[in-house]
PDB file of C-alpha atoms in Angstrom:
ATOM      1  CA  UNK C  23      97.858 158.555 -81.859  1.00 57.00           C
ATOM      2  CA  UNK C  24      95.307 160.816 -80.239  1.00 71.00           C
ATOM      3  CA  UNK C  25      95.355 161.764 -76.600  1.00 78.00           C
ATOM      4  CA  UNK C  26      92.724 161.674 -73.873  1.00 81.00           C
ATOM      5  CA  UNK C  27      92.557 163.832 -70.794  1.00 82.00           C
ATOM      6  CA  UNK C  28      90.979 162.979 -67.463  1.00 84.00           C
ATOM      7  CA  UNK C  29      90.772 164.924 -64.227  1.00 86.00           C
ATOM      8  CA  UNK C  30      91.095 162.971 -60.975  1.00 89.00           C
ATOM      9  CA  UNK C  31      91.216 163.856 -57.308  1.00 91.00           C
ATOM     10  CA  UNK C  32      94.219 162.271 -55.613  1.00 91.00           C
ATOM     11  CA  UNK C  33      93.682 159.410 -53.197  1.00 91.00           C
ATOM     12  CA  UNK C  34      96.002 159.628 -50.216  1.00 93.00           C
ATOM     13  CA  UNK C  35      97.150 156.132 -49.327  1.00 91.00           C
ATOM     14  CA  UNK C  36     100.330 154.499 -48.075  1.00 88.00           C
ATOM     15  CA  UNK C  37     102.592 152.320 -50.211  1.00 85.00           C
ATOM     16  CA  UNK C  38     101.152 149.028 -48.989  1.00 86.00           C
ATOM     17  CA  UNK C  39      97.581 150.121 -49.707  1.00 88.00           C
ATOM     18  CA  UNK C  40      98.580 151.257 -53.220  1.00 84.00           C
ATOM     19  CA  UNK C  41     100.072 147.811 -53.833  1.00 84.00           C
ATOM     20  CA  UNK C  42      96.861 146.133 -52.672  1.00 84.00           C
ATOM     21  CA  UNK C  43      94.681 148.437 -54.800  1.00 83.00           C
ATOM     22  CA  UNK C  44      96.788 147.924 -57.925  1.00 81.00           C
ATOM     23  CA  UNK C  45      97.079 144.153 -57.377  1.00 79.00           C
ATOM     24  CA  UNK C  46      93.261 143.981 -57.289  1.00 80.00           C
ATOM     25  CA  UNK C  47      92.827 146.093 -60.429  1.00 79.00           C
ATOM     26  CA  UNK C  48      90.766 144.148 -62.985  1.00 83.00           C
ATOM     27  CA  UNK C  49      92.960 145.587 -65.752  1.00 79.00           C
ATOM     28  CA  UNK C  50      96.029 143.954 -64.205  1.00 81.00           C
ATOM     29  CA  UNK C  51      94.240 140.604 -64.238  1.00 81.00           C
ATOM     30  CA  UNK C  52      93.396 141.108 -67.929  1.00 80.00           C
ATOM     31  CA  UNK C  53      97.022 141.974 -68.698  1.00 79.00           C
ATOM     32  CA  UNK C  54      98.296 138.881 -66.858  1.00 81.00           C
ATOM     33  CA  UNK C  55      95.777 136.545 -68.500  1.00 83.00           C
ATOM     34  CA  UNK C  56      95.786 137.938 -72.039  1.00 86.00           C
ATOM     35  CA  UNK C  57      98.947 140.048 -72.304  1.00 82.00           C
ATOM     36  CA  UNK C  58      96.792 143.028 -73.228  1.00 78.00           C
ATOM     37  CA  UNK C  59      99.094 146.081 -73.176  1.00 82.00           C
ATOM     38  CA  UNK C  60      96.116 148.475 -73.240  1.00 81.00           C
ATOM     39  CA  UNK C  61      95.012 146.964 -69.929  1.00 80.00           C
ATOM     40  CA  UNK C  62      98.501 147.532 -68.514  1.00 80.00           C
ATOM     41  CA  UNK C  63      98.295 151.165 -69.668  1.00 80.00           C
ATOM     42  CA  UNK C  64      95.027 151.530 -67.723  1.00 81.00           C
ATOM     43  CA  UNK C  65      96.730 150.123 -64.595  1.00 82.00           C
ATOM     44  CA  UNK C  66      99.531 152.676 -64.962  1.00 85.00           C
ATOM     45  CA  UNK C  67      97.003 155.469 -65.520  1.00 84.00           C
ATOM     46  CA  UNK C  68      95.078 154.418 -62.388  1.00 84.00           C
ATOM     47  CA  UNK C  69      98.288 154.443 -60.337  1.00 87.00           C
ATOM     48  CA  UNK C  70      98.783 158.167 -61.044  1.00 89.00           C
ATOM     49  CA  UNK C  71      95.950 159.152 -58.719  1.00 90.00           C
ATOM     50  CA  UNK C  72      97.664 157.889 -55.556  1.00 91.00           C
ATOM     51  CA  UNK C  73      99.700 160.142 -53.282  1.00 90.00           C
ATOM     52  CA  UNK C  74     101.279 159.629 -49.863  1.00 89.00           C
ATOM     53  CA  UNK C  75      98.994 160.559 -46.926  1.00 90.00           C
ATOM     54  CA  UNK C  76     101.444 163.188 -45.616  1.00 87.00           C
ATOM     55  CA  UNK C  77     100.327 165.378 -48.543  1.00 85.00           C
ATOM     56  CA  UNK C  78      96.609 165.088 -47.705  1.00 86.00           C
ATOM     57  CA  UNK C  79      96.302 168.811 -46.914  1.00 84.00           C
ATOM     58  CA  UNK C  80      97.125 169.628 -50.548  1.00 81.00           C
ATOM     59  CA  UNK C  81      93.777 168.196 -51.751  1.00 84.00           C
ATOM     60  CA  UNK C  82      95.397 167.824 -55.156  1.00 86.00           C
ATOM     61  CA  UNK C  83      93.564 167.293 -58.416  1.00 86.00           C
ATOM     62  CA  UNK C  84      95.604 165.920 -61.297  1.00 87.00           C
ATOM     63  CA  UNK C  85      95.145 166.218 -65.022  1.00 84.00           C
ATOM     64  CA  UNK C  86      96.189 162.927 -66.606  1.00 85.00           C
ATOM     65  CA  UNK C  87      96.886 162.838 -70.323  1.00 83.00           C
ATOM     66  CA  UNK C  88      97.298 159.544 -72.111  1.00 80.00           C
ATOM     67  CA  UNK C  89      98.671 159.560 -75.619  1.00 77.00           C
ATOM     68  CA  UNK C  90     100.878 161.747 -77.744  1.00 74.00           C
ATOM     69  CA  UNK C  91     100.965 165.511 -77.448  1.00 76.00           C
ATOM     70  CA  UNK C  92     102.711 167.975 -79.723  1.00 83.00           C
ATOM     71  CA  UNK C  93     105.991 168.902 -78.057  1.00 87.00           C
ATOM     72  CA  UNK C  94     107.138 172.508 -78.397  1.00 92.00           C
ATOM     73  CA  UNK C  95     110.316 174.260 -77.300  1.00 95.00           C
ATOM     74  CA  UNK C  96     111.309 177.528 -75.647  1.00 93.00           C
ATOM     75  CA  UNK C  97     114.691 178.997 -74.867  1.00 95.00           C
ATOM     76  CA  UNK C  98     115.768 180.220 -71.453  1.00 89.00           C
ATOM     77  CA  UNK C  99     119.140 181.709 -70.572  1.00 88.00           C
ATOM     78  CA  UNK C 100     120.686 178.279 -69.969  1.00 89.00           C
ATOM     79  CA  UNK C 101     119.073 175.795 -72.350  1.00 95.00           C
ATOM     80  CA  UNK C 102     116.289 174.769 -74.709  1.00 95.00           C
ATOM     81  CA  UNK C 103     113.278 173.585 -72.710  1.00 92.00           C
ATOM     82  CA  UNK C 104     110.603 171.225 -74.106  1.00 90.00           C
ATOM     83  CA  UNK C 105     106.991 171.896 -73.111  1.00 88.00           C
ATOM     84  CA  UNK C 106     103.471 170.947 -74.116  1.00 85.00           C
ATOM     85  CA  UNK C 107     100.440 173.176 -74.336  1.00 84.00           C
ATOM     86  CA  UNK C 108      97.294 171.977 -72.572  1.00 81.00           C
ATOM     87  CA  UNK C 109      93.732 173.167 -72.814  1.00 80.00           C
ATOM     88  CA  UNK C 110      91.442 172.583 -69.848  1.00 77.00           C
ATOM     89  CA  UNK C 111      88.402 174.264 -68.287  1.00 79.00           C
ATOM     90  CA  UNK C 112      89.492 177.325 -66.298  1.00 78.00           C
ATOM     91  CA  UNK C 113      87.060 176.271 -63.563  1.00 78.00           C
ATOM     92  CA  UNK C 114      89.578 173.531 -62.622  1.00 80.00           C
ATOM     93  CA  UNK C 115      92.154 176.114 -61.608  1.00 83.00           C
ATOM     94  CA  UNK C 116      91.592 176.977 -57.938  1.00 86.00           C
ATOM     95  CA  UNK C 117      95.075 177.725 -56.582  1.00 88.00           C
ATOM     96  CA  UNK C 118      98.589 178.354 -57.839  1.00 90.00           C
ATOM     97  CA  UNK C 119     101.357 177.431 -55.411  1.00 88.00           C
ATOM     98  CA  UNK C 120     104.929 178.698 -55.564  1.00 90.00           C
ATOM     99  CA  UNK C 121     107.919 176.967 -54.020  1.00 86.00           C
ATOM    100  CA  UNK C 122     109.652 178.416 -50.967  1.00 86.00           C
ATOM    101  CA  UNK C 123     112.572 179.776 -53.017  1.00 86.00           C
ATOM    102  CA  UNK C 124     110.427 181.492 -55.666  1.00 88.00           C
ATOM    103  CA  UNK C 125     110.083 185.275 -55.764  1.00 93.00           C
ATOM    104  CA  UNK C 126     106.420 185.092 -54.746  1.00 94.00           C
ATOM    105  CA  UNK C 127     105.373 188.687 -55.447  1.00 95.00           C
ATOM    106  CA  UNK C 128     107.056 188.889 -58.857  1.00 96.00           C
ATOM    107  CA  UNK C 129     105.701 185.504 -59.961  1.00 94.00           C
ATOM    108  CA  UNK C 130     102.208 186.186 -58.614  1.00 94.00           C
ATOM    109  CA  UNK C 131     102.126 189.533 -60.449  1.00 95.00           C
ATOM    110  CA  UNK C 132     103.387 188.035 -63.729  1.00 94.00           C
ATOM    111  CA  UNK C 133     101.127 184.992 -63.750  1.00 92.00           C
ATOM    112  CA  UNK C 134      98.129 186.997 -62.583  1.00 91.00           C
ATOM    113  CA  UNK C 135      98.581 189.470 -65.446  1.00 92.00           C
ATOM    114  CA  UNK C 136      99.111 186.692 -67.972  1.00 89.00           C
ATOM    115  CA  UNK C 137      95.928 184.923 -66.857  1.00 88.00           C
ATOM    116  CA  UNK C 138      93.920 188.183 -66.827  1.00 88.00           C
ATOM    117  CA  UNK C 139      94.983 188.795 -70.430  1.00 89.00           C
ATOM    118  CA  UNK C 140      94.012 185.267 -71.478  1.00 83.00           C
ATOM    119  CA  UNK C 141      90.918 184.713 -69.313  1.00 81.00           C
ATOM    120  CA  UNK C 142      89.632 188.124 -68.331  1.00 81.00           C
ATOM    121  CA  UNK C 143      89.209 189.619 -64.866  1.00 79.00           C
ATOM    122  CA  UNK C 144      85.971 187.737 -64.121  1.00 76.00           C
ATOM    123  CA  UNK C 145      87.606 184.299 -64.404  1.00 74.00           C
ATOM    124  CA  UNK C 146      90.488 185.313 -62.119  1.00 79.00           C
ATOM    125  CA  UNK C 147      88.416 186.018 -59.014  1.00 80.00           C
ATOM    126  CA  UNK C 148      88.324 182.408 -57.813  1.00 83.00           C
ATOM    127  CA  UNK C 149      92.082 181.699 -58.218  1.00 89.00           C
ATOM    128  CA  UNK C 150      94.263 181.973 -55.090  1.00 91.00           C
ATOM    129  CA  UNK C 151      98.029 182.407 -55.087  1.00 94.00           C
ATOM    130  CA  UNK C 152      99.956 180.727 -52.267  1.00 92.00           C
ATOM    131  CA  UNK C 153     103.588 180.323 -51.260  1.00 92.00           C
ATOM    132  CA  UNK C 154     104.755 177.046 -49.792  1.00 86.00           C
ATOM    133  CA  UNK C 155     106.890 177.190 -46.694  1.00 82.00           C
ATOM    134  CA  UNK C 156     107.819 173.505 -46.939  1.00 74.00           C
ATOM    135  CA  UNK C 157     111.577 173.117 -47.368  1.00 70.00           C
ATOM    136  CA  UNK C 158     113.110 171.122 -50.190  1.00 62.00           C
ATOM    137  CA  UNK C 159     114.417 167.759 -49.115  1.00 54.00           C
TER     138      UNK C 159
END
């Protein structure tokens, strides 16, 4: 099975509004009337663009991949970690945010150097590095 990638800006809506939007999705109607599982997949894909309004300031863009990807593995000091490599236009990358517990300076330095090596200095100028102060819940 091949995979497709789409880039969507999040829509910030409450739970009730998401329910209304998804209930009115023409793909859901097709699934209910014909049992078409591809239509149900499209409903699920559409649902990934919604996010709670309290996160509106993030102005998040999501990369949505539908289909199979080649899973790879890496080892850290505690376990074997699965991951998948993605290719996307570097112009999509505007900011990199680190959690409040991350070592911001060390991570910013490491990721910045990695991206400079892969992309070149010119492509790095538009990417901002930020540290979140929001606590974990």
